[in-house]
Amino acid sequence: MSHDELDPTPIRFMRHVCHGEHARPMQSPAVHTYVALALHVGGRMRVEHRGEFELRAGHLHLIPAGDAHRVLSASHAEVWGIGFCRTCLDPARYGDLLAPLDRVRNGASPVVELPAARQEYVLDLLRELEREQKAAGALPVVSESLLALVLAEVVRASGGVRAAPAQRPSIVAEALAVIEARCLGPLSLKEVAEAVRRTPAHVTTAVKQATGRTVVAWIVEGRLAEARRRLLATDEYVDVIAERVGYADPSHFVRLFRRHHGVTPAAWRAQHRRAQRPDPG
């Protein structure tokens, strides 16, 4: 299973081109720690994700964090997309825009067909996101705005924000939803288990089998993703960031961050801000 992180930015443009008539199928499913929206621009692709689907141009594949999926076959396929950290988005602002992803977790189809009249507009938004992220001095608020516009198109194409859920979500889906909603505050395996009305052993086994990660690892990743966002986008002190992402002890947060990223939060901030600084020449 793959567990790629969005590092350093919490929103990333992605592009994948499959040259040739037949692509080798993925031997094992991929699982991301981030949400992925994959817009099929050309060719054909057959995927396995809560069933099997054939994807063609204009189809948008919605992949919540933690959902296992794999490519079964592809022919001259080209896919543009966005990966983003859901924990890093303000739920008060983005809640309705994320409704289609919630429905996928509840059992709805993960494929949405964009109206032909809106496909070029969405492609333009993705092109602009790619340009913004390649530019020196890129502004996080611009990437967030472009993501919001893409999500709005997904909401409209999938029938709005008030459609009824397809079915009761699985224990794994419920647990991941709880983690996304609450990981920036005090949260433990025991509290996740209580929220989904199962024992800690049952929940951690189910989540590990489905995603390859433990409940605690999912909590830590959500916290570190938001910490990286704040380190890049704000001038907050490291101890303030530690508290905002759920760690009362700043020294524990620093040790955890260094274990995952190889450097302290302050060094990570300096390194990535240098990389994003406009070239004075």
PDB file of C-alpha atoms in Angstrom:
ATOM      1  CA  MET A   1       0.000   0.000   0.000  1.00  0.00           C
ATOM      2  CA  SER A   2       1.158   3.533  -0.774  1.00  0.00           C
ATOM      3  CA  HIS A   3       0.982   6.243   1.895  1.00  0.00           C
ATOM      4  CA  ASP A   4       2.311   9.328   0.132  1.00  0.00           C
ATOM      5  CA  GLU A   5       2.177  12.535   2.097  1.00  0.00           C
ATOM      6  CA  LEU A   6       1.471  15.996   0.736  1.00  0.00           C
ATOM      7  CA  ASP A   7       4.783  17.585   1.627  1.00  0.00           C
ATOM      8  CA  PRO A   8       5.359  20.472   1.867  1.00  0.00           C
ATOM      9  CA  THR A   9       2.065  21.986   0.690  1.00  0.00           C
ATOM     10  CA  PRO A  10      -1.401  20.722   1.728  1.00  0.00           C
ATOM     11  CA  ILE A  11      -2.757  21.070  -1.843  1.00  0.00           C
ATOM     12  CA  ARG A  12      -0.955  19.596  -4.838  1.00  0.00           C
ATOM     13  CA  PHE A  13      -1.641  19.477  -8.579  1.00  0.00           C
ATOM     14  CA  MET A  14      -1.080  16.016 -10.063  1.00  0.00           C
ATOM     15  CA  ARG A  15      -0.806  14.709 -13.608  1.00  0.00           C
ATOM     16  CA  HIS A  16      -0.452  11.137 -14.869  1.00  0.00           C
ATOM     17  CA  VAL A  17      -0.129  10.038 -18.496  1.00  0.00           C
ATOM     18  CA  CYS A  18      -0.278   6.408 -19.556  1.00  0.00           C
ATOM     19  CA  HIS A  19       1.452   5.959 -22.921  1.00  0.00           C
ATOM     20  CA  GLY A  20       0.525   2.916 -24.949  1.00  0.00           C
ATOM     21  CA  GLU A  21      -2.442   0.683 -25.520  1.00  0.00           C
ATOM     22  CA  HIS A  22      -2.184  -1.394 -22.379  1.00  0.00           C
ATOM     23  CA  ALA A  23      -0.795  -0.521 -18.968  1.00  0.00           C
ATOM     24  CA  ARG A  24       0.252  -3.092 -16.402  1.00  0.00           C
ATOM     25  CA  PRO A  25      -2.313  -3.401 -13.600  1.00  0.00           C
ATOM     26  CA  MET A  26      -1.366  -2.407 -10.084  1.00  0.00           C
ATOM     27  CA  GLN A  27      -0.547  -5.545  -8.125  1.00  0.00           C
ATOM     28  CA  SER A  28      -1.838  -4.176  -4.825  1.00  0.00           C
ATOM     29  CA  PRO A  29      -4.193  -1.330  -3.886  1.00  0.00           C
ATOM     30  CA  ALA A  30      -2.944   2.166  -3.117  1.00  0.00           C
ATOM     31  CA  VAL A  31      -4.062   4.062  -0.024  1.00  0.00           C
ATOM     32  CA  HIS A  32      -3.400   7.788   0.329  1.00  0.00           C
ATOM     33  CA  THR A  33      -3.258   9.864   3.493  1.00  0.00           C
ATOM     34  CA  TYR A  34      -4.846  12.686   1.476  1.00  0.00           C
ATOM     35  CA  VAL A  35      -8.001  13.171  -0.588  1.00  0.00           C
ATOM     36  CA  ALA A  36      -7.547  12.798  -4.358  1.00  0.00           C
ATOM     37  CA  LEU A  37      -9.733  14.165  -7.156  1.00  0.00           C
ATOM     38  CA  ALA A  38      -8.739  12.596 -10.473  1.00  0.00           C
ATOM     39  CA  LEU A  39     -10.194  14.106 -13.667  1.00  0.00           C
ATOM     40  CA  HIS A  40      -9.840  11.852 -16.701  1.00  0.00           C
ATOM     41  CA  VAL A  41      -8.825  13.968 -19.679  1.00  0.00           C
ATOM     42  CA  GLY A  42      -8.412  11.282 -22.329  1.00  0.00           C
ATOM     43  CA  GLY A  43      -8.153   7.578 -23.023  1.00  0.00           C
ATOM     44  CA  ARG A  44      -9.710   4.829 -20.916  1.00  0.00           C
ATOM     45  CA  MET A  45      -8.944   3.412 -17.504  1.00  0.00           C
ATOM     46  CA  ARG A  46     -10.530   0.623 -15.516  1.00  0.00           C
ATOM     47  CA  VAL A  47     -10.208   0.988 -11.747  1.00  0.00           C
ATOM     48  CA  GLU A  48     -11.177  -0.975  -8.678  1.00  0.00           C
ATOM     49  CA  HIS A  49     -12.577   1.164  -5.873  1.00  0.00           C
ATOM     50  CA  ARG A  50     -15.646  -0.083  -4.022  1.00  0.00           C
ATOM     51  CA  GLY A  51     -16.404  -2.041  -7.198  1.00  0.00           C
ATOM     52  CA  GLU A  52     -15.031  -1.778 -10.738  1.00  0.00           C
ATOM     53  CA  PHE A  53     -15.461   1.242 -13.011  1.00  0.00           C
ATOM     54  CA  GLU A  54     -14.461   2.225 -16.533  1.00  0.00           C
ATOM     55  CA  LEU A  55     -13.349   5.846 -16.628  1.00  0.00           C
ATOM     56  CA  ARG A  56     -13.326   8.052 -19.737  1.00  0.00           C
ATOM     57  CA  ALA A  57     -12.794  11.721 -20.491  1.00  0.00           C
ATOM     58  CA  GLY A  58     -15.010  13.903 -18.308  1.00  0.00           C
ATOM     59  CA  HIS A  59     -15.219  11.389 -15.460  1.00  0.00           C
ATOM     60  CA  LEU A  60     -14.005  12.601 -12.074  1.00  0.00           C
ATOM     61  CA  HIS A  61     -12.840   9.939  -9.633  1.00  0.00           C
ATOM     62  CA  LEU A  62     -13.314  10.904  -5.954  1.00  0.00           C
ATOM     63  CA  ILE A  63     -10.939   9.126  -3.566  1.00  0.00           C
ATOM     64  CA  PRO A  64     -11.310   9.900   0.167  1.00  0.00           C
ATOM     65  CA  ALA A  65      -8.217   9.520   2.335  1.00  0.00           C
ATOM     66  CA  GLY A  66      -7.834   5.912   3.417  1.00  0.00           C
ATOM     67  CA  ASP A  67      -9.841   4.396   0.536  1.00  0.00           C
ATOM     68  CA  ALA A  68      -8.029   1.497  -1.143  1.00  0.00           C
ATOM     69  CA  HIS A  69      -8.068   1.653  -4.954  1.00  0.00           C
ATOM     70  CA  ARG A  70      -6.068   0.356  -7.895  1.00  0.00           C
ATOM     71  CA  VAL A  71      -5.802   0.606 -11.662  1.00  0.00           C
ATOM     72  CA  LEU A  72      -6.788  -2.622 -13.417  1.00  0.00           C
ATOM     73  CA  SER A  73      -6.098  -1.510 -16.987  1.00  0.00           C
ATOM     74  CA  ALA A  74      -5.480   1.681 -18.956  1.00  0.00           C
ATOM     75  CA  SER A  75      -5.223   2.683 -22.596  1.00  0.00           C
ATOM     76  CA  HIS A  76      -3.698   6.044 -23.566  1.00  0.00           C
ATOM     77  CA  ALA A  77      -5.116   7.466 -20.338  1.00  0.00           C
ATOM     78  CA  GLU A  78      -4.368  10.979 -19.159  1.00  0.00           C
ATOM     79  CA  VAL A  79      -5.434  12.077 -15.683  1.00  0.00           C
ATOM     80  CA  TRP A  80      -5.198  15.507 -14.050  1.00  0.00           C
ATOM     81  CA  GLY A  81      -6.038  15.976 -10.442  1.00  0.00           C
ATOM     82  CA  ILE A  82      -5.642  17.480  -7.012  1.00  0.00           C
ATOM     83  CA  GLY A  83      -4.439  15.900  -3.804  1.00  0.00           C
ATOM     84  CA  PHE A  84      -5.302  17.778  -0.639  1.00  0.00           C
ATOM     85  CA  CYS A  85      -5.295  17.488   3.127  1.00  0.00           C
ATOM     86  CA  ARG A  86      -8.863  17.524   4.405  1.00  0.00           C
ATOM     87  CA  THR A  87      -7.810  18.179   7.989  1.00  0.00           C
ATOM     88  CA  CYS A  88      -6.141  21.396   6.812  1.00  0.00           C
ATOM     89  CA  LEU A  89      -9.432  22.868   5.520  1.00  0.00           C
ATOM     90  CA  ASP A  90     -11.763  24.903   7.730  1.00  0.00           C
ATOM     91  CA  PRO A  91     -14.911  22.733   8.133  1.00  0.00           C
ATOM     92  CA  ALA A  92     -17.089  25.837   8.546  1.00  0.00           C
ATOM     93  CA  ARG A  93     -16.034  27.052   5.099  1.00  0.00           C
ATOM     94  CA  TYR A  94     -15.573  23.767   3.249  1.00  0.00           C
ATOM     95  CA  GLY A  95     -18.135  21.437   4.851  1.00  0.00           C
ATOM     96  CA  ASP A  96     -20.728  21.644   2.055  1.00  0.00           C
ATOM     97  CA  LEU A  97     -18.032  21.464  -0.621  1.00  0.00           C
ATOM     98  CA  LEU A  98     -16.814  18.148   0.809  1.00  0.00           C
ATOM     99  CA  ALA A  99     -20.266  16.529   0.891  1.00  0.00           C
ATOM    100  CA  PRO A 100     -19.675  14.399  -2.257  1.00  0.00           C
ATOM    101  CA  LEU A 101     -16.628  12.817  -0.587  1.00  0.00           C
ATOM    102  CA  ASP A 102     -18.692  12.037   2.504  1.00  0.00           C
ATOM    103  CA  ARG A 103     -21.245  10.285   0.305  1.00  0.00           C
ATOM    104  CA  VAL A 104     -18.509   8.168  -1.277  1.00  0.00           C
ATOM    105  CA  ARG A 105     -17.478   7.049   2.204  1.00  0.00           C
ATOM    106  CA  ASN A 106     -21.130   6.233   2.876  1.00  0.00           C
ATOM    107  CA  GLY A 107     -21.260   3.936  -0.146  1.00  0.00           C
ATOM    108  CA  ALA A 108     -22.113   6.233  -3.082  1.00  0.00           C
ATOM    109  CA  SER A 109     -20.357   5.821  -6.429  1.00  0.00           C
ATOM    110  CA  PRO A 110     -16.886   7.404  -6.450  1.00  0.00           C
ATOM    111  CA  VAL A 111     -17.315   8.506 -10.073  1.00  0.00           C
ATOM    112  CA  VAL A 112     -18.924  11.807 -11.063  1.00  0.00           C
ATOM    113  CA  GLU A 113     -19.401  12.869 -14.688  1.00  0.00           C
ATOM    114  CA  LEU A 114     -18.740  16.558 -15.252  1.00  0.00           C
ATOM    115  CA  PRO A 115     -21.110  18.235 -17.745  1.00  0.00           C
ATOM    116  CA  ALA A 116     -19.364  18.737 -21.096  1.00  0.00           C
ATOM    117  CA  ALA A 117     -19.905  22.490 -20.840  1.00  0.00           C
ATOM    118  CA  ARG A 118     -17.948  22.640 -17.540  1.00  0.00           C
ATOM    119  CA  GLN A 119     -15.033  20.339 -18.323  1.00  0.00           C
ATOM    120  CA  GLU A 120     -12.808  22.955 -19.952  1.00  0.00           C
ATOM    121  CA  TYR A 121     -13.459  25.344 -17.064  1.00  0.00           C
ATOM    122  CA  VAL A 122     -12.294  22.725 -14.545  1.00  0.00           C
ATOM    123  CA  LEU A 123      -9.232  22.011 -16.681  1.00  0.00           C
ATOM    124  CA  ASP A 124      -8.453  25.742 -16.666  1.00  0.00           C
ATOM    125  CA  LEU A 125      -8.664  25.745 -12.861  1.00  0.00           C
ATOM    126  CA  LEU A 126      -6.238  22.818 -12.709  1.00  0.00           C
ATOM    127  CA  ARG A 127      -3.866  24.533 -15.168  1.00  0.00           C
ATOM    128  CA  GLU A 128      -3.917  27.638 -12.993  1.00  0.00           C
ATOM    129  CA  LEU A 129      -3.206  25.548  -9.887  1.00  0.00           C
ATOM    130  CA  GLU A 130      -0.213  23.964 -11.616  1.00  0.00           C
ATOM    131  CA  ARG A 131       1.098  27.403 -12.649  1.00  0.00           C
ATOM    132  CA  GLU A 132       0.595  28.806  -9.162  1.00  0.00           C
ATOM    133  CA  GLN A 133       2.472  25.971  -7.507  1.00  0.00           C
ATOM    134  CA  LYS A 134       5.406  26.289  -9.890  1.00  0.00           C
ATOM    135  CA  ALA A 135       5.662  30.059  -9.369  1.00  0.00           C
ATOM    136  CA  ALA A 136       8.176  31.539  -6.969  1.00  0.00           C
ATOM    137  CA  GLY A 137       6.429  33.088  -4.005  1.00  0.00           C
ATOM    138  CA  ALA A 138       3.285  30.997  -4.453  1.00  0.00           C
ATOM    139  CA  LEU A 139       0.470  32.057  -2.108  1.00  0.00           C
ATOM    140  CA  PRO A 140      -1.397  29.292  -0.216  1.00  0.00           C
ATOM    141  CA  VAL A 141      -4.662  31.253  -0.344  1.00  0.00           C
ATOM    142  CA  VAL A 142      -4.624  31.090  -4.157  1.00  0.00           C
ATOM    143  CA  SER A 143      -4.346  27.293  -4.161  1.00  0.00           C
ATOM    144  CA  GLU A 144      -7.146  27.088  -1.583  1.00  0.00           C
ATOM    145  CA  SER A 145      -9.384  29.303  -3.725  1.00  0.00           C
ATOM    146  CA  LEU A 146      -8.765  27.195  -6.834  1.00  0.00           C
ATOM    147  CA  LEU A 147      -9.494  24.009  -4.873  1.00  0.00           C
ATOM    148  CA  ALA A 148     -12.765  25.517  -3.617  1.00  0.00           C
ATOM    149  CA  LEU A 149     -13.837  26.323  -7.181  1.00  0.00           C
ATOM    150  CA  VAL A 150     -13.099  22.755  -8.315  1.00  0.00           C
ATOM    151  CA  LEU A 151     -14.997  21.323  -5.350  1.00  0.00           C
ATOM    152  CA  ALA A 152     -17.976  23.534  -6.177  1.00  0.00           C
ATOM    153  CA  GLU A 153     -18.098  21.982  -9.663  1.00  0.00           C
ATOM    154  CA  VAL A 154     -18.020  18.507  -8.104  1.00  0.00           C
ATOM    155  CA  VAL A 155     -20.927  19.405  -5.809  1.00  0.00           C
ATOM    156  CA  ARG A 156     -23.029  20.669  -8.728  1.00  0.00           C
ATOM    157  CA  ALA A 157     -22.192  17.688 -10.942  1.00  0.00           C
ATOM    158  CA  SER A 158     -23.012  15.185  -8.190  1.00  0.00           C
ATOM    159  CA  GLY A 159     -26.447  16.584  -7.363  1.00  0.00           C
ATOM    160  CA  GLY A 160     -25.803  19.166  -4.667  1.00  0.00           C
ATOM    161  CA  VAL A 161     -24.922  18.978  -0.988  1.00  0.00           C
ATOM    162  CA  ARG A 162     -28.208  17.662   0.416  1.00  0.00           C
ATOM    163  CA  ALA A 163     -28.430  14.289  -1.328  1.00  0.00           C
ATOM    164  CA  ALA A 164     -29.167  11.449   1.094  1.00  0.00           C
ATOM    165  CA  PRO A 165     -26.306   9.125   2.074  1.00  0.00           C
ATOM    166  CA  ALA A 166     -26.253   5.838   0.217  1.00  0.00           C
ATOM    167  CA  GLN A 167     -25.972   3.612   3.276  1.00  0.00           C
ATOM    168  CA  ARG A 168     -24.471   3.362   6.741  1.00  0.00           C
ATOM    169  CA  PRO A 169     -20.689   3.829   6.471  1.00  0.00           C
ATOM    170  CA  SER A 170     -18.286   1.076   7.452  1.00  0.00           C
ATOM    171  CA  ILE A 171     -16.502   1.124  10.796  1.00  0.00           C
ATOM    172  CA  VAL A 172     -13.294   2.139   8.999  1.00  0.00           C
ATOM    173  CA  ALA A 173     -15.034   5.008   7.197  1.00  0.00           C
ATOM    174  CA  GLU A 174     -16.611   6.171  10.450  1.00  0.00           C
ATOM    175  CA  ALA A 175     -13.292   6.012  12.283  1.00  0.00           C
ATOM    176  CA  LEU A 176     -11.455   7.987   9.599  1.00  0.00           C
ATOM    177  CA  ALA A 177     -14.225  10.605   9.558  1.00  0.00           C
ATOM    178  CA  VAL A 178     -13.914  10.996  13.343  1.00  0.00           C
ATOM    179  CA  ILE A 179     -10.148  11.380  13.040  1.00  0.00           C
ATOM    180  CA  GLU A 180     -10.435  14.009  10.299  1.00  0.00           C
ATOM    181  CA  ALA A 181     -12.956  15.987  12.333  1.00  0.00           C
ATOM    182  CA  ARG A 182     -11.272  15.767  15.745  1.00  0.00           C
ATOM    183  CA  CYS A 183      -7.549  15.021  15.383  1.00  0.00           C
ATOM    184  CA  LEU A 184      -6.481  18.639  15.963  1.00  0.00           C
ATOM    185  CA  GLY A 185      -7.814  18.416  19.505  1.00  0.00           C
ATOM    186  CA  PRO A 186      -7.313  15.825  22.235  1.00  0.00           C
ATOM    187  CA  LEU A 187      -8.035  12.455  20.611  1.00  0.00           C
ATOM    188  CA  SER A 188      -6.999   8.885  21.421  1.00  0.00           C
ATOM    189  CA  LEU A 189      -7.704   5.428  20.051  1.00  0.00           C
ATOM    190  CA  LYS A 190     -10.111   4.886  22.958  1.00  0.00           C
ATOM    191  CA  GLU A 191     -12.085   8.009  22.049  1.00  0.00           C
ATOM    192  CA  VAL A 192     -12.250   7.052  18.359  1.00  0.00           C
ATOM    193  CA  ALA A 193     -13.537   3.604  19.374  1.00  0.00           C
ATOM    194  CA  GLU A 194     -16.164   5.142  21.643  1.00  0.00           C
ATOM    195  CA  ALA A 195     -17.321   7.429  18.819  1.00  0.00           C
ATOM    196  CA  VAL A 196     -17.918   4.465  16.495  1.00  0.00           C
ATOM    197  CA  ARG A 197     -19.302   2.224  19.269  1.00  0.00           C
ATOM    198  CA  ARG A 198     -16.672  -0.516  19.034  1.00  0.00           C
ATOM    199  CA  THR A 199     -13.774  -1.718  21.164  1.00  0.00           C
ATOM    200  CA  PRO A 200     -10.336  -0.171  20.610  1.00  0.00           C
ATOM    201  CA  ALA A 201      -8.957  -3.548  19.518  1.00  0.00           C
ATOM    202  CA  HIS A 202     -11.728  -3.996  16.928  1.00  0.00           C
ATOM    203  CA  VAL A 203     -11.281  -0.491  15.496  1.00  0.00           C
ATOM    204  CA  THR A 204      -7.511  -0.518  15.294  1.00  0.00           C
ATOM    205  CA  THR A 205      -7.497  -3.967  13.660  1.00  0.00           C
ATOM    206  CA  ALA A 206     -10.119  -2.938  11.079  1.00  0.00           C
ATOM    207  CA  VAL A 207      -8.356   0.331  10.231  1.00  0.00           C
ATOM    208  CA  LYS A 208      -4.932  -1.318   9.979  1.00  0.00           C
ATOM    209  CA  GLN A 209      -6.240  -4.101   7.724  1.00  0.00           C
ATOM    210  CA  ALA A 210      -8.078  -1.679   5.428  1.00  0.00           C
ATOM    211  CA  THR A 211      -5.486   1.103   5.193  1.00  0.00           C
ATOM    212  CA  GLY A 212      -2.157  -0.286   6.344  1.00  0.00           C
ATOM    213  CA  ARG A 213      -1.990   2.335   9.118  1.00  0.00           C
ATOM    214  CA  THR A 214      -3.043   2.306  12.739  1.00  0.00           C
ATOM    215  CA  VAL A 215      -5.579   4.696  14.214  1.00  0.00           C
ATOM    216  CA  VAL A 216      -2.790   6.497  16.072  1.00  0.00           C
ATOM    217  CA  ALA A 217      -0.783   6.860  12.837  1.00  0.00           C
ATOM    218  CA  TRP A 218      -3.801   8.463  11.139  1.00  0.00           C
ATOM    219  CA  ILE A 219      -4.194  10.898  14.041  1.00  0.00           C
ATOM    220  CA  VAL A 220      -0.501  11.825  13.882  1.00  0.00           C
ATOM    221  CA  GLU A 221      -0.567  12.326  10.108  1.00  0.00           C
ATOM    222  CA  GLY A 222      -3.572  14.644  10.318  1.00  0.00           C
ATOM    223  CA  ARG A 223      -1.833  16.706  12.984  1.00  0.00           C
ATOM    224  CA  LEU A 224       1.485  16.881  11.146  1.00  0.00           C
ATOM    225  CA  ALA A 225      -0.197  17.871   7.881  1.00  0.00           C
ATOM    226  CA  GLU A 226      -1.849  20.839   9.590  1.00  0.00           C
ATOM    227  CA  ALA A 227       1.415  21.666  11.344  1.00  0.00           C
ATOM    228  CA  ARG A 228       3.226  21.782   7.987  1.00  0.00           C
ATOM    229  CA  ARG A 229       0.510  24.057   6.601  1.00  0.00           C
ATOM    230  CA  ARG A 230       0.853  26.451   9.534  1.00  0.00           C
ATOM    231  CA  LEU A 231       4.646  26.427   9.374  1.00  0.00           C
ATOM    232  CA  LEU A 232       4.491  27.550   5.747  1.00  0.00           C
ATOM    233  CA  ALA A 233       1.465  29.843   5.807  1.00  0.00           C
ATOM    234  CA  THR A 234       1.838  31.596   9.171  1.00  0.00           C
ATOM    235  CA  ASP A 235       4.509  33.105  11.426  1.00  0.00           C
ATOM    236  CA  GLU A 236       3.154  31.392  14.533  1.00  0.00           C
ATOM    237  CA  TYR A 237       5.693  30.191  17.084  1.00  0.00           C
ATOM    238  CA  VAL A 238       6.329  26.451  17.092  1.00  0.00           C
ATOM    239  CA  ASP A 239       4.857  26.041  20.581  1.00  0.00           C
ATOM    240  CA  VAL A 240       1.658  27.779  19.402  1.00  0.00           C
ATOM    241  CA  ILE A 241       1.442  25.453  16.403  1.00  0.00           C
ATOM    242  CA  ALA A 242       1.984  22.457  18.673  1.00  0.00           C
ATOM    243  CA  GLU A 243      -1.024  23.449  20.769  1.00  0.00           C
ATOM    244  CA  ARG A 244      -3.173  24.168  17.708  1.00  0.00           C
ATOM    245  CA  VAL A 245      -2.578  20.676  16.324  1.00  0.00           C
ATOM    246  CA  GLY A 246      -3.322  18.828  19.553  1.00  0.00           C
ATOM    247  CA  TYR A 247      -0.033  18.680  21.483  1.00  0.00           C
ATOM    248  CA  ALA A 248       0.031  20.314  24.923  1.00  0.00           C
ATOM    249  CA  ASP A 249       3.761  19.569  25.244  1.00  0.00           C
ATOM    250  CA  PRO A 250       5.761  21.471  22.571  1.00  0.00           C
ATOM    251  CA  SER A 251       8.882  19.361  23.161  1.00  0.00           C
ATOM    252  CA  HIS A 252       6.917  16.181  22.400  1.00  0.00           C
ATOM    253  CA  PHE A 253       5.633  17.782  19.193  1.00  0.00           C
ATOM    254  CA  VAL A 254       9.178  18.765  18.146  1.00  0.00           C
ATOM    255  CA  ARG A 255      10.474  15.233  18.774  1.00  0.00           C
ATOM    256  CA  LEU A 256       7.569  13.716  16.826  1.00  0.00           C
ATOM    257  CA  PHE A 257       8.011  16.133  13.921  1.00  0.00           C
ATOM    258  CA  ARG A 258      11.750  15.449  13.747  1.00  0.00           C
ATOM    259  CA  ARG A 259      11.139  11.695  13.822  1.00  0.00           C
ATOM    260  CA  HIS A 260       8.830  11.984  10.795  1.00  0.00           C
ATOM    261  CA  HIS A 261      10.667  14.683   8.805  1.00  0.00           C
ATOM    262  CA  GLY A 262      14.286  14.421   9.868  1.00  0.00           C
ATOM    263  CA  VAL A 263      14.497  18.051  11.057  1.00  0.00           C
ATOM    264  CA  THR A 264      12.861  20.238  13.688  1.00  0.00           C
ATOM    265  CA  PRO A 265       9.744  22.266  12.779  1.00  0.00           C
ATOM    266  CA  ALA A 266      11.792  25.497  12.785  1.00  0.00           C
ATOM    267  CA  ALA A 267      14.409  24.018  10.445  1.00  0.00           C
ATOM    268  CA  TRP A 268      11.692  22.591   8.181  1.00  0.00           C
ATOM    269  CA  ARG A 269      10.013  26.021   7.973  1.00  0.00           C
ATOM    270  CA  ALA A 270      13.290  27.766   7.100  1.00  0.00           C
ATOM    271  CA  GLN A 271      14.176  25.156   4.470  1.00  0.00           C
ATOM    272  CA  HIS A 272      10.849  25.289   2.639  1.00  0.00           C
ATOM    273  CA  ARG A 273      10.434  29.036   2.870  1.00  0.00           C
ATOM    274  CA  ARG A 274      13.833  29.461   1.216  1.00  0.00           C
ATOM    275  CA  ALA A 275      12.672  27.152  -1.583  1.00  0.00           C
ATOM    276  CA  GLN A 276       9.506  29.212  -2.135  1.00  0.00           C
ATOM    277  CA  ARG A 277      11.150  32.647  -1.975  1.00  0.00           C
ATOM    278  CA  PRO A 278      11.097  34.624  -5.258  1.00  0.00           C
ATOM    279  CA  ASP A 279      14.420  34.755  -7.077  1.00  0.00           C
ATOM    280  CA  PRO A 280      15.804  38.303  -6.636  1.00  0.00           C
ATOM    281  CA  GLY A 281      17.530  38.082  -9.989  1.00  0.00           C
TER     282      GLY A 281
END
